[in-house]
XYZ file of C-alpha atoms in Angstrom:
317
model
C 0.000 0.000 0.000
C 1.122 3.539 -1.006
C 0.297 7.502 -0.898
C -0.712 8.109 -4.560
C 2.224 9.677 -6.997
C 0.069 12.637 -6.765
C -0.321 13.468 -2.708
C 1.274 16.578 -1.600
C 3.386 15.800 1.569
C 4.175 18.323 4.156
C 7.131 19.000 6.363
C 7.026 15.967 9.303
C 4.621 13.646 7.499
C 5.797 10.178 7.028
C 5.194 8.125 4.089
C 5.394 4.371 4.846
C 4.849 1.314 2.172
C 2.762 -1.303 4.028
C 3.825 -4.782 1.555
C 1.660 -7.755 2.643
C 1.864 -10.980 0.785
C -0.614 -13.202 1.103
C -1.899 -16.876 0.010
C -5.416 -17.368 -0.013
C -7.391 -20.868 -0.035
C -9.891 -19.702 -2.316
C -12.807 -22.194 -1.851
C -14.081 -21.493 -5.706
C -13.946 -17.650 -4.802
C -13.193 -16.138 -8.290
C -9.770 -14.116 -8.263
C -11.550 -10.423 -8.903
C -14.461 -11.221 -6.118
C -10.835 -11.671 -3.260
C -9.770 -8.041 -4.952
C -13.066 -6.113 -4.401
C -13.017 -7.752 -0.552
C -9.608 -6.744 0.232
C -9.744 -3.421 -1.139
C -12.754 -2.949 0.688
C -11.674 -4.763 3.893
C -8.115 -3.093 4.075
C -10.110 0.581 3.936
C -12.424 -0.138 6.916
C -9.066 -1.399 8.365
C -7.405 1.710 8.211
C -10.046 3.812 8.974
C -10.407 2.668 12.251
C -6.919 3.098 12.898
C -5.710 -0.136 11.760
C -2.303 1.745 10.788
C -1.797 3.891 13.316
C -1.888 0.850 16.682
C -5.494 2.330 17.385
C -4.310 4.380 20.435
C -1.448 6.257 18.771
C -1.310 9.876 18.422
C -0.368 9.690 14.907
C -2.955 10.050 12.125
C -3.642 8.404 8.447
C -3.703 12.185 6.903
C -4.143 9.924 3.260
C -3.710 6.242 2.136
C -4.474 3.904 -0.946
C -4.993 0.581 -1.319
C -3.682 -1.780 -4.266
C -4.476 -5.402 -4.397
C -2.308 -7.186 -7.145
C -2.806 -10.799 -7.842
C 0.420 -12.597 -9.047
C -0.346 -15.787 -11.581
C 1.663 -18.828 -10.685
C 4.536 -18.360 -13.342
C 5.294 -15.074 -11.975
C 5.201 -15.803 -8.640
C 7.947 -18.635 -9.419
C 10.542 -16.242 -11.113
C 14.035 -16.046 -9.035
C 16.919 -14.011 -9.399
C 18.524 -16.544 -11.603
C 16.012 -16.858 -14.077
C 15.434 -13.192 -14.384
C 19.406 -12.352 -14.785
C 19.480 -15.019 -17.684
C 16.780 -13.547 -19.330
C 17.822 -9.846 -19.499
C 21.257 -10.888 -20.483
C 20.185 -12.959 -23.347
C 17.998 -9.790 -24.565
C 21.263 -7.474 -24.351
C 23.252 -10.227 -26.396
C 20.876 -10.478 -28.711
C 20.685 -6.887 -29.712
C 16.793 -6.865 -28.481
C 17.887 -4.248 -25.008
C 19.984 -1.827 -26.614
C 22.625 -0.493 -23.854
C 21.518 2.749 -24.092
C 17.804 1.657 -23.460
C 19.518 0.221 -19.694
C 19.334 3.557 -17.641
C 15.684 3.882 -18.520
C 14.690 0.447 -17.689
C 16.635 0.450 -14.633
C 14.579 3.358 -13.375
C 11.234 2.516 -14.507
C 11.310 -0.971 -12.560
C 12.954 0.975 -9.798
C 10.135 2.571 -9.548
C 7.456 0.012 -9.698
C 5.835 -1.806 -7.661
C 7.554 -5.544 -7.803
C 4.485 -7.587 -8.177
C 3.607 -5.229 -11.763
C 7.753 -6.201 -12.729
C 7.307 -9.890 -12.072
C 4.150 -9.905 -13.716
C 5.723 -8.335 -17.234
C 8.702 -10.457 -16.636
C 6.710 -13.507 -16.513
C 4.215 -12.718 -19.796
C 7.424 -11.647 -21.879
C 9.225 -14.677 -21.000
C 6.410 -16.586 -21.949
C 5.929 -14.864 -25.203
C 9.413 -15.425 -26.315
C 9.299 -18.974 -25.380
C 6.457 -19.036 -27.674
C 8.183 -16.971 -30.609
C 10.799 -19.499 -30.214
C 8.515 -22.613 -31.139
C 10.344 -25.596 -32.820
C 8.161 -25.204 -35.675
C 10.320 -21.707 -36.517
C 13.498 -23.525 -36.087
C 15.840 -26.415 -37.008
C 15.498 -29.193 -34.222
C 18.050 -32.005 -35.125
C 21.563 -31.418 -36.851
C 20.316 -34.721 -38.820
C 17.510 -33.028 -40.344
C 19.706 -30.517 -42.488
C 21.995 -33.833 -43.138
C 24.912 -32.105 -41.548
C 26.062 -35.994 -40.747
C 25.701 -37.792 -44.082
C 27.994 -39.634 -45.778
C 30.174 -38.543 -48.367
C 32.371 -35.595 -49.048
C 32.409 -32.196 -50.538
C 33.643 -31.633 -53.915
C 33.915 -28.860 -56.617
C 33.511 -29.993 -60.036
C 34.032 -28.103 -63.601
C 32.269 -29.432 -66.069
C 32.907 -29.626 -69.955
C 33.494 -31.122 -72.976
C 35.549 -31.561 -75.448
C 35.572 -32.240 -79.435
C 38.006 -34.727 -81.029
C 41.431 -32.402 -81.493
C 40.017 -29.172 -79.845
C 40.638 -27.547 -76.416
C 37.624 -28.291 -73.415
C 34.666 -26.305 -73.700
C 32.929 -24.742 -70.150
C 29.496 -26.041 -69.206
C 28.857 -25.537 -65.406
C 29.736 -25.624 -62.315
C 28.638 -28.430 -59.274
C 29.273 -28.915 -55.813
C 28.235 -30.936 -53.407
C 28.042 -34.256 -51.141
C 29.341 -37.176 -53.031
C 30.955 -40.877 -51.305
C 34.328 -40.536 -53.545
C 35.750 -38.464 -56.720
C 34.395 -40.982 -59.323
C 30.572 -40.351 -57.837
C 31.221 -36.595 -57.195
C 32.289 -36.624 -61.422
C 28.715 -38.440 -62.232
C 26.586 -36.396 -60.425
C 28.429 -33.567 -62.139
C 27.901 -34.392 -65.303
C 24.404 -35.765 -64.855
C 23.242 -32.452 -63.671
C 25.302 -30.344 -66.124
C 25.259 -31.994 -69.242
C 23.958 -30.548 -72.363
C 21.924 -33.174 -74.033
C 22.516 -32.002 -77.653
C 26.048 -33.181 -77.347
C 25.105 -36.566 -77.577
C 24.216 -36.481 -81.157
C 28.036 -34.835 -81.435
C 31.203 -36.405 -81.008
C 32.266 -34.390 -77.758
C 33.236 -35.982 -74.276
C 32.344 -35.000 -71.068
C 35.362 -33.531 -69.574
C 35.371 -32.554 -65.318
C 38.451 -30.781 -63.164
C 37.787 -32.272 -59.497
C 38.536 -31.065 -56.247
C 37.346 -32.116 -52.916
C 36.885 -29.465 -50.263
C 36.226 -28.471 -47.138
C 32.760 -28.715 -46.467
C 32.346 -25.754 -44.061
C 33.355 -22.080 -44.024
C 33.384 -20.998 -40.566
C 34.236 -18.248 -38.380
C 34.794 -17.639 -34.576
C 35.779 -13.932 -33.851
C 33.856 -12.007 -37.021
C 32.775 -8.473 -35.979
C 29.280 -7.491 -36.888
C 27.189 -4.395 -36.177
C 23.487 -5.150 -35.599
C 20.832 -3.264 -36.720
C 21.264 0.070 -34.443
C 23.587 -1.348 -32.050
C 27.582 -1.455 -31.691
C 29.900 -3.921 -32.956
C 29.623 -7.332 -31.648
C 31.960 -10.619 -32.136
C 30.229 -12.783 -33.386
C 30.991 -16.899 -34.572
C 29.238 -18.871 -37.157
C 29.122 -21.362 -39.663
C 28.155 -22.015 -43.588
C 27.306 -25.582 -44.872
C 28.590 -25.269 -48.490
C 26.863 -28.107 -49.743
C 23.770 -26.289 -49.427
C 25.113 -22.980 -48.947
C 22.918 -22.147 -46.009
C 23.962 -20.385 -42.838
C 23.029 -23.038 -40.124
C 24.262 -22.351 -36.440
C 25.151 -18.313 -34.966
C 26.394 -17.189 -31.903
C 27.240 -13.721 -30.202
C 29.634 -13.120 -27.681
C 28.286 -10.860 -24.863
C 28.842 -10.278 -20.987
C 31.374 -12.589 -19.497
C 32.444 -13.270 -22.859
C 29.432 -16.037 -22.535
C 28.210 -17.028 -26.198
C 24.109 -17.129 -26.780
C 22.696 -18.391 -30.213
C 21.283 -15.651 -32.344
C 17.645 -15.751 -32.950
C 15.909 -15.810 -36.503
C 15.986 -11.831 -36.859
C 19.136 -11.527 -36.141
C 20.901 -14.178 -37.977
C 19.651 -13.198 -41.119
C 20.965 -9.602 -40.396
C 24.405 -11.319 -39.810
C 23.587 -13.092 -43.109
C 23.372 -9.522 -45.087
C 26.822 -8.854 -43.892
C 28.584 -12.061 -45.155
C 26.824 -12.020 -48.287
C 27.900 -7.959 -48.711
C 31.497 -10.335 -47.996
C 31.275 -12.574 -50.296
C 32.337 -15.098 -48.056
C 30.901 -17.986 -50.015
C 33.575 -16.947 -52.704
C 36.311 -17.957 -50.727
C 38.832 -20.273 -52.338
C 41.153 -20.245 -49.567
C 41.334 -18.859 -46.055
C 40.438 -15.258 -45.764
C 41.117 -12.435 -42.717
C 38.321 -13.613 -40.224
C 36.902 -17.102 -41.677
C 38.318 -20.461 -42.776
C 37.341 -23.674 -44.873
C 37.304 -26.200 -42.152
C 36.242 -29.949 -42.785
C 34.175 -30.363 -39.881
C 32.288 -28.794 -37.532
C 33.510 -26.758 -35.162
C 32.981 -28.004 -31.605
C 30.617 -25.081 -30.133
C 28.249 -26.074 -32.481
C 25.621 -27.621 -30.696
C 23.734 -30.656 -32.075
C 20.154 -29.040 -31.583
C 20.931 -25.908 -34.180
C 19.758 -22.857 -32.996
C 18.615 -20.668 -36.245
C 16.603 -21.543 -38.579
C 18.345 -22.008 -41.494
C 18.698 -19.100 -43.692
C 19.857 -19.370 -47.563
C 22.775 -17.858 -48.475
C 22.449 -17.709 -52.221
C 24.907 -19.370 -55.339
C 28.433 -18.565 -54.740
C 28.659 -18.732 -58.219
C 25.461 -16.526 -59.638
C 26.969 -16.399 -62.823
C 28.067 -19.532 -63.690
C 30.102 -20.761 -66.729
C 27.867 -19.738 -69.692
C 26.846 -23.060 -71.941
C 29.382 -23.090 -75.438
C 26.745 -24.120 -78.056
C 27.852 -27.361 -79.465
C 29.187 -27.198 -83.002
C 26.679 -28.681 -85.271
């Protein structure tokens, strides 16, 4: 209980907050019936000096009354939880730093029944924003462990006494060179060359599978530059796990919105263009170990390294 924001207090008054927490057995008593009771009950309290010991010579020159009921999630929130939360909202980018000062004060001044009772609905929206339906559950599911390697192949062909002749480019998962060579060509082939005398003619090289970073600075939308790690399955050039350093240099998966803003920035890279190492990422065979085998992003395309491949040579003929 509280003196309204607005009261006007004079020189020797004391203003006192009165907290009471209480657990009702409600006997089938609907929740806003208890309110109107104890609002009314606590007035006719005070009023007959239910503050003040009865018998003192103090008086109640003004009071209010506030009866807050606290759901069950709310009322379970600890220090823990809460500290968690907030922190993975500033590593995120979704509390900006400067936004702090203001939040700081506004729950200061609240009462902390109201703070545990946002705290609790937020949490519980995000938890629902961050439904497995909106995300990648098992590593298996993108085929991050199948068989097979990754290999680059150039495909061609050739006429009887002439130099080779471009036709595309492939890449992907194959079990050895030989397979890698027949997927190439099945997929790149130009089908008028059979009526020709030209051979199919392929340049392979087998490649690390990944690209993969684990100190690449990024500035999110609004915010400061963060360090960021992540990683790029070629064979299906997708960005699949992201994480963001933050406060105790602790590292927290990037949500959906964010990781496709990180995924802007290495396309505006080119980092799919790599053919060798380069500044802040590497070609790496494997995964690296901090990614975890639940992936935390949805997966988010990250276009043809190649967008203009190897124009077609029409076949002679």
């Amino acid at each position: 209980m509280a003196v309204s924001p607005g009261s006007t207090r004079q020189a020797g008054d004391v203003v006192i907050h009165v907290a009471m927490e209480v657990i009702y057995a409600s006997d089938g008593c609907p929740e806003k019936d208890i309110e109107v009771m104890l609002n009314r009950g606590m007035s006719e309290f005070i009023n007959r000096g239910g503050l003040t010991g009865f018998d003192a010579p103090m008086v109640v020159e003004e009071h209010s009354v506030r009866v807050i009921s606290v759901p069950l999630p709310a009322d379970r929130i600890d220090e823990e939880q809460l500290t968690d939360w907030i922190s993975r909202r500033i590593e995120n980018g979704q509390l900006p730093l400067e936004e702090i000062p203001r939040m700081m004060a506004r729950y200061a001044l609240a009462h902390p029944a109201d703070m545990r009772i946002e705290f609790a609905e937020r949490m519980e929206m995000e938890a629902e924003d961050s439904s497995p339906s909106a995300r990648i559950t098992q590593a298996s599911d993108m085929r991050l462990l199948a068989d097979g390697d990754f290999y680059y192949v150039e495909v061609g062909f050739r006429a009887p006494g002439a130099s080779v002749e471009p036709l595309d480019i492939w890449q992907g998962l194959a079990a050895n060179k030989e397979e890698a060579q027949r997927k190439a060509i099945a997929k790149c082939w130009d089908a008028r060359l059979d009526a020709t005398d030209c051979k199919p003619d392929t340049r392979t090289k087998k490649e690390p599978r990944f690209i993969a970073s684990d100190n690449w600075g990024h500035i999110f939308s609004g915010k400061t530059e963060s360090l960021t790690r992540w990683v790029i399955d070629r064979s299906t050039n997708t960005l699949i796990d992201a994480e963001v350093c933050g406060f105790g240099a602790r590292w927290t998966p990037l949500d959906t919105a964010n990781a496709e803003d990180l995924a802007d920035s290495l396309r505006d890279n080119d980092v799919l263009e790599l053919d060798a190492d380069c500044g802040d990422s590497k070609m790496v065979g494997k995964l690296p170990e901090w990614v975890s085998p639940r992936l935390q992003i949805s997966v988010i395309p990250m276009g043809s390294p190649y967008p203009s491949q190897a124009p077609a040579a029409q076949p002679a003929g």
